[in-house]
Amino acid sequence: MKATIWHNPRCSKSRETLALLNEAGADVTIVEYLKAGPTREELARVYARGGIAPREAMRKDAPALASDDAALDAMVANPALIERPVVETEKGVVLARPPERVHEIL
């Protein structure tokens, strides 16, 4: 199974999720989103596929925004606002918090 993880290697939850993917034998593509931020279109597609509202996909300490469009714009401008890790497989997309949520799409 192929999986893509939007990963921050400094985040313990992201590292735990990556370990779960590796333990499951997934062929993992790692996207270090802080180095190469996603486009607005990528964010919108992934969140739509996962049924995740962009405002819900922002870090809890991010400023409250009035709309999902504003949230997408903010995350593109500052990828550190993206809650992580985001994992995508052919079965769907999850915001893997807690990391065990990744099992829903394996």
Short mmCIF file of C-alpha atoms in Angstrom, two decimals:
data_model
loop_
_atom_site.label_atom_id
_atom_site.label_comp_id
_atom_site.label_asym_id
_atom_site.label_seq_id
_atom_site.Cartn_x
_atom_site.Cartn_y
_atom_site.Cartn_z
CA MET A 1 0.00 0.00 0.00
CA LYS A 2 1.22 3.48 -0.86
CA ALA A 3 0.93 6.29 1.67
CA THR A 4 1.91 9.93 1.71
CA ILE A 5 2.60 11.67 4.99
CA TRP A 6 2.91 15.41 5.42
CA HIS A 7 5.62 15.14 8.01
CA ASN A 8 7.50 17.31 10.46
CA PRO A 9 10.45 15.29 11.77
CA ARG A 10 10.58 17.45 14.91
CA CYS A 11 7.01 16.46 15.88
CA SER A 12 6.63 13.37 18.07
CA LYS A 13 3.12 12.62 16.74
CA SER A 14 4.38 12.82 13.19
CA ARG A 15 7.29 10.48 13.99
CA GLU A 16 4.91 8.04 15.72
CA THR A 17 2.60 8.05 12.71
CA LEU A 18 5.49 7.44 10.33
CA ALA A 19 6.58 4.49 12.50
CA LEU A 20 3.06 3.03 12.33
CA LEU A 21 3.06 3.35 8.55
CA ASN A 22 6.44 1.64 8.32
CA GLU A 23 5.32 -1.15 10.70
CA ALA A 24 2.29 -1.71 8.46
CA GLY A 25 4.62 -2.18 5.49
CA ALA A 26 3.38 0.89 3.63
CA ASP A 27 5.41 2.33 0.76
CA VAL A 28 5.69 5.81 2.28
CA THR A 29 6.33 9.08 0.51
CA ILE A 30 7.43 11.69 3.01
CA VAL A 31 6.57 15.32 2.32
CA GLU A 32 8.37 17.70 4.64
CA TYR A 33 5.74 20.39 4.21
CA LEU A 34 7.73 22.99 6.17
CA LYS A 35 10.51 22.82 3.55
CA ALA A 36 8.27 22.74 0.49
CA GLY A 37 4.85 24.06 1.42
CA PRO A 38 1.82 22.67 -0.37
CA THR A 39 -0.14 24.73 -2.84
CA ARG A 40 -3.62 25.96 -2.07
CA GLU A 41 -4.97 23.44 -4.57
CA GLU A 42 -3.12 20.55 -2.87
CA LEU A 43 -4.44 21.55 0.54
CA ALA A 44 -8.00 21.95 -0.74
CA ARG A 45 -7.90 18.58 -2.54
CA VAL A 46 -6.47 16.63 0.38
CA TYR A 47 -8.80 18.14 2.96
CA ALA A 48 -11.84 17.68 0.71
CA ARG A 49 -10.91 14.04 0.14
CA GLY A 50 -10.67 13.52 3.90
CA GLY A 51 -13.84 15.43 4.70
CA ILE A 52 -11.72 17.81 6.78
CA ALA A 53 -12.65 21.49 6.98
CA PRO A 54 -9.52 23.59 6.45
CA ARG A 55 -10.19 25.55 9.64
CA GLU A 56 -10.19 22.23 11.55
CA ALA A 57 -6.85 21.35 9.94
CA MET A 58 -5.02 24.28 11.46
CA ARG A 59 -2.89 23.95 14.57
CA LYS A 60 -4.80 24.63 17.75
CA ASP A 61 -2.60 27.64 18.55
CA ALA A 62 -3.25 29.23 15.13
CA PRO A 63 -5.38 32.37 14.96
CA ALA A 64 -9.12 31.82 14.52
CA LEU A 65 -10.16 32.59 10.97
CA ALA A 66 -13.58 33.43 9.60
CA SER A 67 -13.63 31.04 6.66
CA ASP A 68 -12.10 27.93 5.19
CA ASP A 69 -10.79 30.06 2.30
CA ALA A 70 -8.95 32.28 4.77
CA ALA A 71 -7.56 29.16 6.48
CA LEU A 72 -6.23 27.78 3.19
CA ASP A 73 -4.61 31.11 2.35
CA ALA A 74 -3.02 31.30 5.81
CA MET A 75 -1.64 27.74 5.62
CA VAL A 76 -0.13 28.38 2.19
CA ALA A 77 1.48 31.59 3.44
CA ASN A 78 2.71 29.91 6.64
CA PRO A 79 2.86 26.08 6.45
CA ALA A 80 3.69 25.94 10.18
CA LEU A 81 -0.05 26.53 10.74
CA ILE A 82 -0.86 23.11 9.25
CA GLU A 83 -1.78 20.53 11.89
CA ARG A 84 0.23 17.39 11.36
CA PRO A 85 0.58 14.74 10.36
CA VAL A 86 -1.74 14.46 7.39
CA VAL A 87 -1.71 10.99 5.80
CA GLU A 88 -3.20 9.97 2.46
CA THR A 89 -3.64 6.47 1.04
CA GLU A 90 -5.90 5.09 -1.65
CA LYS A 91 -8.46 4.51 1.14
CA GLY A 92 -8.62 8.16 2.18
CA VAL A 93 -7.08 10.97 4.19
CA VAL A 94 -6.76 11.45 7.94
CA LEU A 95 -5.31 13.99 10.26
CA ALA A 96 -3.42 11.45 12.35
CA ARG A 97 -3.97 12.90 15.80
CA PRO A 98 -3.76 10.65 17.62
CA PRO A 99 -1.32 8.67 15.44
CA GLU A 100 -3.47 5.52 15.67
CA ARG A 101 -6.03 7.21 13.40
CA VAL A 102 -3.77 6.18 10.53
CA HIS A 103 -5.15 2.63 10.88
CA GLU A 104 -8.48 3.94 9.52
CA ILE A 105 -6.94 4.25 6.05
CA LEU A 106 -4.54 1.31 5.99
#
